[in-house]
Amino acid sequence: MDLWYTEKQTENVGITCKVKETLHAEKTDFQDLAVLDTLQFGRMLVLDGMVQATLADEFVYHEMITHVPLFTHPRPQDVVVIGGGDGGAIREILHHPSVRSATLVEIDRRVVEVSRRFLPEISGGLADARVTVRYEDGIKHIAGAKGRYDCVMVDSTEPVGPAVGLFSREFYQDIYAALREDGIFVAQTESPFFNQDLIRGTFQSIREVFPIARLYLASVPTYPSGLWSFTVGSRRYDPLKARLPEKLPFATRYYTPAVHRGAFALPAFVEALL
Ligand code: AG3
């Protein structure tokens, strides 16, 4: 018998993958959580019916959410990830030699535990001595962390359920305050095809809070529409003017200095949202 999983991405569009095996499924205190083994994309983490990461394409998202801000900042030392319980962003952050602490603030402990068990390729970095995992509300953590971080990354789910507050202007203000005076922040901000109001709204708020606001893009096949956006808010360093190393100090599969620069070249319909 063939087994297929469909994520309904909008009212009228879905992505459907043939499933080899359902490795795990549960209802946590916060959301539905599942790990599927798919034929096309390998193991896949699904939260509330939405694909968060697959072994085949997670490198795009995790390299782009981390290396763009971390190579923009000349010497990032203390980094925090809000959400991101799969550990993919942490894995990439740890490649940066200047980083001395990487804190993961995940509200749902089960996402971390299940990722550790079924997705070690993604979550492996969580065992590193520089990493602290805190199971708490990211909004409260940021509100209580004045001037503590060089970089804040918001690696959230969509703005439904536990992640709603992570897309608010008040939260961006608290992030500004949680950063050192030259700190930089990045958030995943959804699809420019399907989430135009969200992109417009978050960009507007981030621009009101930070002196520098920039949007960039990357191609993630398993996310809605396949084209994904990230928004940077920065207190001093402009990711467009970053002095990037000619040769990276570690191996990557998507991020390169040329991709960094190119990711900020926006198609006209995206530019028009800002
Ligand atoms: N967080 C953003 C995933 C959003 C995908 N949306 C969807 N499938 N409808 C990814 C977290 C990875 N660490």
Short mmCIF file of C-alpha atoms and ligand atoms in Angstrom, two decimals:
data_model
loop_
_atom_site.label_atom_id
_atom_site.label_comp_id
_atom_site.label_asym_id
_atom_site.label_seq_id
_atom_site.Cartn_x
_atom_site.Cartn_y
_atom_site.Cartn_z
CA MET A 1 0.00 0.00 0.00
CA ASP A 2 1.29 3.49 -0.84
CA LEU A 3 1.33 6.03 1.95
CA TRP A 4 1.42 9.75 1.10
CA TYR A 5 1.72 12.81 3.33
CA THR A 6 0.24 16.13 2.24
CA GLU A 7 0.96 19.48 3.82
CA LYS A 8 -1.83 21.83 2.89
CA GLN A 9 0.28 24.93 2.33
CA THR A 10 -2.61 27.28 1.50
CA GLU A 11 -6.37 26.77 1.12
CA ASN A 12 -5.71 25.69 -2.45
CA VAL A 13 -2.18 24.26 -2.67
CA GLY A 14 -0.43 21.32 -1.07
CA ILE A 15 2.86 19.44 -1.23
CA THR A 16 2.58 15.64 -1.22
CA CYS A 17 5.39 13.20 -0.45
CA LYS A 18 5.44 9.43 -0.58
CA VAL A 19 6.18 8.10 2.90
CA LYS A 20 8.35 5.08 3.61
CA GLU A 21 7.59 5.10 7.32
CA THR A 22 6.10 7.20 10.07
CA LEU A 23 8.92 7.21 12.59
CA HIS A 24 7.20 9.20 15.28
CA ALA A 25 3.97 11.06 15.97
CA GLU A 26 2.71 12.68 19.17
CA LYS A 27 0.77 15.58 20.56
CA THR A 28 3.05 17.62 22.79
CA ASP A 29 1.89 20.25 25.27
CA PHE A 30 2.31 22.81 22.47
CA GLN A 31 1.72 21.20 19.08
CA ASP A 32 1.47 18.08 16.93
CA LEU A 33 4.92 16.68 16.22
CA ALA A 34 5.87 14.04 13.68
CA VAL A 35 8.94 12.62 11.98
CA LEU A 36 8.32 10.95 8.64
CA ASP A 37 10.74 9.10 6.43
CA THR A 38 9.97 10.22 2.87
CA LEU A 39 11.32 8.77 -0.34
CA GLN A 40 12.16 12.08 -2.00
CA PHE A 41 13.48 14.18 0.88
CA GLY A 42 14.51 11.64 3.51
CA ARG A 43 13.52 12.18 7.13
CA MET A 44 11.21 15.10 7.70
CA LEU A 45 10.21 17.02 10.82
CA VAL A 46 6.58 18.18 10.82
CA LEU A 47 4.98 20.52 13.38
CA ASP A 48 1.23 21.13 13.33
CA GLY A 49 1.12 19.69 9.83
CA MET A 50 3.84 22.03 8.51
CA VAL A 51 7.17 20.77 7.20
CA GLN A 52 10.00 22.29 9.25
CA ALA A 53 13.06 20.50 7.94
CA THR A 54 14.01 17.59 5.71
CA LEU A 55 17.40 15.95 5.45
CA ALA A 56 17.51 16.79 1.73
CA ASP A 57 17.13 20.57 1.92
CA GLU A 58 17.53 21.76 5.54
CA PHE A 59 21.07 22.89 4.75
CA VAL A 60 19.75 25.76 2.66
CA TYR A 61 17.63 27.23 5.42
CA HIS A 62 20.06 26.59 8.26
CA GLU A 63 23.12 27.91 6.44
CA MET A 64 21.27 30.99 5.26
CA ILE A 65 19.65 31.93 8.57
CA THR A 66 23.02 31.68 10.36
CA HIS A 67 25.92 32.55 8.06
CA VAL A 68 24.46 35.74 6.62
CA PRO A 69 24.30 37.50 10.02
CA LEU A 70 27.38 35.77 11.44
CA PHE A 71 29.62 36.76 8.53
CA THR A 72 28.16 40.28 8.62
CA HIS A 73 29.23 40.70 12.26
CA PRO A 74 33.05 40.90 12.48
CA ARG A 75 33.35 38.86 15.68
CA PRO A 76 30.14 37.24 16.95
CA GLN A 77 30.71 35.61 20.33
CA ASP A 78 27.36 35.09 22.01
CA VAL A 79 24.50 33.89 19.84
CA VAL A 80 20.95 32.88 20.72
CA VAL A 81 18.43 30.94 18.64
CA ILE A 82 14.75 31.40 19.49
CA GLY A 83 12.84 28.28 18.44
CA GLY A 84 14.90 26.02 16.20
CA GLY A 85 14.56 22.99 18.48
CA ASP A 86 15.80 20.69 15.73
CA GLY A 87 19.28 22.14 16.32
CA GLY A 88 20.10 22.88 12.67
CA ALA A 89 20.90 26.54 13.26
CA ILE A 90 23.06 25.65 16.28
CA ARG A 91 25.05 23.18 14.17
CA GLU A 92 25.93 25.96 11.71
CA ILE A 93 26.64 28.61 14.38
CA LEU A 94 29.25 26.33 15.95
CA HIS A 95 31.34 26.45 12.75
CA HIS A 96 32.20 30.09 13.51
CA PRO A 97 35.50 30.19 15.40
CA SER A 98 34.66 33.41 17.31
CA VAL A 99 31.49 31.92 18.86
CA ARG A 100 31.93 31.08 22.53
CA SER A 101 28.30 30.51 23.48
CA ALA A 102 25.27 29.33 21.52
CA THR A 103 21.99 29.33 23.43
CA LEU A 104 18.91 27.55 22.16
CA VAL A 105 15.62 28.76 23.61
CA GLU A 106 12.91 26.30 22.63
CA ILE A 107 9.48 26.33 24.23
CA ASP A 108 8.76 22.68 23.38
CA ARG A 109 11.23 20.25 24.92
CA ARG A 110 9.80 17.39 22.86
CA VAL A 111 11.01 18.98 19.60
CA VAL A 112 14.58 18.81 20.89
CA GLU A 113 14.23 15.30 22.31
CA VAL A 114 12.62 13.87 19.19
CA SER A 115 15.12 15.63 16.89
CA ARG A 116 17.99 14.24 18.94
CA ARG A 117 16.60 10.76 18.52
CA PHE A 118 15.50 10.76 14.87
CA LEU A 119 17.44 13.59 13.22
CA PRO A 120 21.02 13.38 14.55
CA GLU A 121 22.39 14.88 11.31
CA ILE A 122 20.54 18.08 12.18
CA SER A 123 20.63 18.07 15.98
CA GLY A 124 24.17 16.76 16.52
CA GLY A 125 25.63 20.14 17.50
CA LEU A 126 23.43 20.33 20.59
CA ALA A 127 25.91 18.15 22.49
CA ASP A 128 28.72 20.72 22.04
CA ALA A 129 30.13 22.25 25.23
CA ARG A 130 29.42 25.79 24.00
CA VAL A 131 25.68 25.07 23.74
CA THR A 132 23.03 25.75 26.40
CA VAL A 133 19.50 24.54 25.78
CA ARG A 134 16.74 26.34 27.67
CA TYR A 135 13.16 25.14 27.59
CA GLU A 136 11.39 28.44 28.01
CA ASP A 137 9.35 31.04 26.22
CA GLY A 138 11.60 32.92 23.79
CA ILE A 139 9.69 36.15 24.36
CA LYS A 140 10.34 36.05 28.11
CA HIS A 141 13.97 35.05 27.61
CA ILE A 142 14.64 37.96 25.26
CA ALA A 143 12.80 40.42 27.51
CA GLY A 144 15.16 39.47 30.34
CA ALA A 145 18.42 39.53 28.36
CA LYS A 146 19.55 43.14 28.10
CA GLY A 147 22.71 43.70 26.04
CA ARG A 148 23.69 40.06 26.25
CA TYR A 149 23.96 38.88 22.65
CA ASP A 150 25.90 39.65 19.46
CA CYS A 151 23.34 37.87 17.35
CA VAL A 152 19.70 36.83 17.82
CA MET A 153 18.15 34.38 15.36
CA VAL A 154 14.43 33.75 15.30
CA ASP A 155 14.08 30.27 13.82
CA SER A 156 10.36 29.98 14.34
CA THR A 157 7.42 28.11 12.93
CA GLU A 158 4.72 30.07 11.13
CA PRO A 159 2.89 32.77 13.11
CA VAL A 160 0.22 30.38 14.38
CA GLY A 161 0.12 28.57 17.73
CA PRO A 162 3.17 29.08 19.97
CA ALA A 163 4.98 31.35 17.47
CA VAL A 164 2.44 34.19 17.12
CA GLY A 165 4.25 36.62 19.43
CA LEU A 166 7.54 36.08 17.61
CA PHE A 167 6.31 38.28 14.75
CA SER A 168 5.40 41.35 16.81
CA ARG A 169 6.97 44.77 17.00
CA GLU A 170 7.23 44.57 20.81
CA PHE A 171 9.33 41.44 20.42
CA TYR A 172 11.63 43.17 17.91
CA GLN A 173 12.07 46.01 20.38
CA ASP A 174 13.08 43.56 23.08
CA ILE A 175 15.49 41.90 20.64
CA TYR A 176 17.07 45.29 19.94
CA ALA A 177 17.63 45.69 23.68
CA ALA A 178 18.93 42.13 24.07
CA LEU A 179 21.68 42.86 21.56
CA ARG A 180 25.01 44.54 22.25
CA GLU A 181 25.33 47.95 20.60
CA ASP A 182 26.66 46.42 17.37
CA GLY A 183 24.43 43.33 17.48
CA ILE A 184 22.50 41.85 14.60
CA PHE A 185 19.21 39.96 14.39
CA VAL A 186 17.61 37.74 11.77
CA ALA A 187 14.16 36.16 11.49
CA GLN A 188 12.70 33.72 9.03
CA THR A 189 9.87 35.60 7.33
CA GLU A 190 8.06 33.12 5.08
CA SER A 191 7.26 33.03 1.37
CA PRO A 192 7.18 36.12 -0.83
CA PHE A 193 4.55 34.40 -2.97
CA PHE A 194 2.18 33.25 -0.24
CA ASN A 195 2.84 35.52 2.76
CA GLN A 196 3.08 39.02 1.36
CA ASP A 197 1.21 40.74 4.18
CA LEU A 198 3.45 39.11 6.75
CA ILE A 199 6.62 40.15 4.92
CA ARG A 200 5.35 43.71 4.50
CA GLY A 201 4.33 43.96 8.15
CA THR A 202 7.44 42.44 9.68
CA PHE A 203 9.77 44.43 7.45
CA GLN A 204 7.96 47.61 8.42
CA SER A 205 8.24 46.82 12.14
CA ILE A 206 11.88 45.79 11.92
CA ARG A 207 12.72 48.97 10.01
CA GLU A 208 11.06 51.05 12.70
CA VAL A 209 13.12 49.39 15.41
CA PHE A 210 16.55 48.93 13.77
CA PRO A 211 18.66 51.48 11.88
CA ILE A 212 19.41 48.84 9.23
CA ALA A 213 16.75 46.47 7.83
CA ARG A 214 17.32 44.10 4.91
CA LEU A 215 15.45 41.22 3.33
CA TYR A 216 17.10 38.30 1.58
CA LEU A 217 15.98 35.13 -0.17
CA ALA A 218 16.89 31.47 -0.52
CA SER A 219 15.39 28.51 -2.31
CA VAL A 220 13.92 25.82 -0.02
CA PRO A 221 12.03 23.21 -2.10
CA THR A 222 9.91 21.76 0.72
CA TYR A 223 8.64 25.13 2.03
CA PRO A 224 5.53 26.76 0.58
CA SER A 225 6.29 28.11 -2.93
CA GLY A 226 9.94 27.04 -2.62
CA LEU A 227 11.17 30.61 -2.25
CA TRP A 228 11.85 31.73 1.32
CA SER A 229 12.65 35.06 2.92
CA PHE A 230 14.69 36.18 5.91
CA THR A 231 14.75 39.65 7.43
CA VAL A 232 17.76 41.18 9.15
CA GLY A 233 17.63 43.98 11.69
CA SER A 234 21.05 45.35 12.55
CA ARG A 235 22.30 47.96 15.00
CA ARG A 236 25.55 48.75 13.15
CA TYR A 237 26.70 46.36 10.42
CA ASP A 238 25.02 46.31 7.04
CA PRO A 239 24.92 42.78 5.56
CA LEU A 240 25.16 44.36 2.11
CA LYS A 241 28.48 46.01 2.96
CA ALA A 242 29.95 43.09 4.89
CA ARG A 243 33.63 42.34 4.35
CA LEU A 244 33.26 38.66 3.60
CA PRO A 245 36.18 36.23 3.66
CA GLU A 246 37.34 35.14 0.24
CA LYS A 247 37.62 31.59 1.43
CA LEU A 248 35.29 30.31 4.14
CA PRO A 249 36.90 28.72 7.21
CA PHE A 250 34.59 25.68 6.91
CA ALA A 251 32.64 23.76 4.26
CA THR A 252 29.14 24.80 3.20
CA ARG A 253 26.67 23.48 0.65
CA TYR A 254 24.60 26.59 -0.13
CA TYR A 255 26.15 29.66 1.47
CA THR A 256 29.11 31.27 -0.27
CA PRO A 257 30.22 34.93 -0.18
CA ALA A 258 28.72 35.36 -3.67
CA VAL A 259 25.43 33.78 -2.55
CA HIS A 260 25.44 36.12 0.48
CA ARG A 261 25.62 39.16 -1.79
CA GLY A 262 23.26 37.74 -4.39
CA ALA A 263 20.60 36.81 -1.83
CA PHE A 264 19.90 40.52 -1.28
CA ALA A 265 19.21 41.12 -4.98
CA LEU A 266 15.42 41.11 -4.83
CA PRO A 267 13.01 40.41 -7.65
CA ALA A 268 10.91 43.48 -8.42
CA PHE A 269 7.72 42.03 -6.90
CA VAL A 270 9.55 41.37 -3.62
CA GLU A 271 11.20 44.79 -3.56
CA ALA A 272 7.73 46.25 -4.02
CA LEU A 273 6.60 44.67 -0.73
CA LEU A 274 9.12 46.66 1.28
N1 AG3 B 1 11.03 27.08 10.45
C1 AG3 B 1 10.32 27.67 9.33
C2 AG3 B 1 9.52 26.66 8.61
C3 AG3 B 1 8.28 27.18 8.01
C4 AG3 B 1 7.74 26.19 7.07
N2 AG3 B 1 6.38 26.42 6.79
C5 AG3 B 1 5.56 25.49 6.29
N3 AG3 B 1 6.02 24.30 6.02
N4 AG3 B 1 4.32 25.79 6.06
C6 AG3 B 1 11.94 26.06 10.18
C7 AG3 B 1 12.63 25.56 11.40
C8 AG3 B 1 13.86 24.82 11.03
N5 AG3 B 1 14.82 24.87 12.06
#
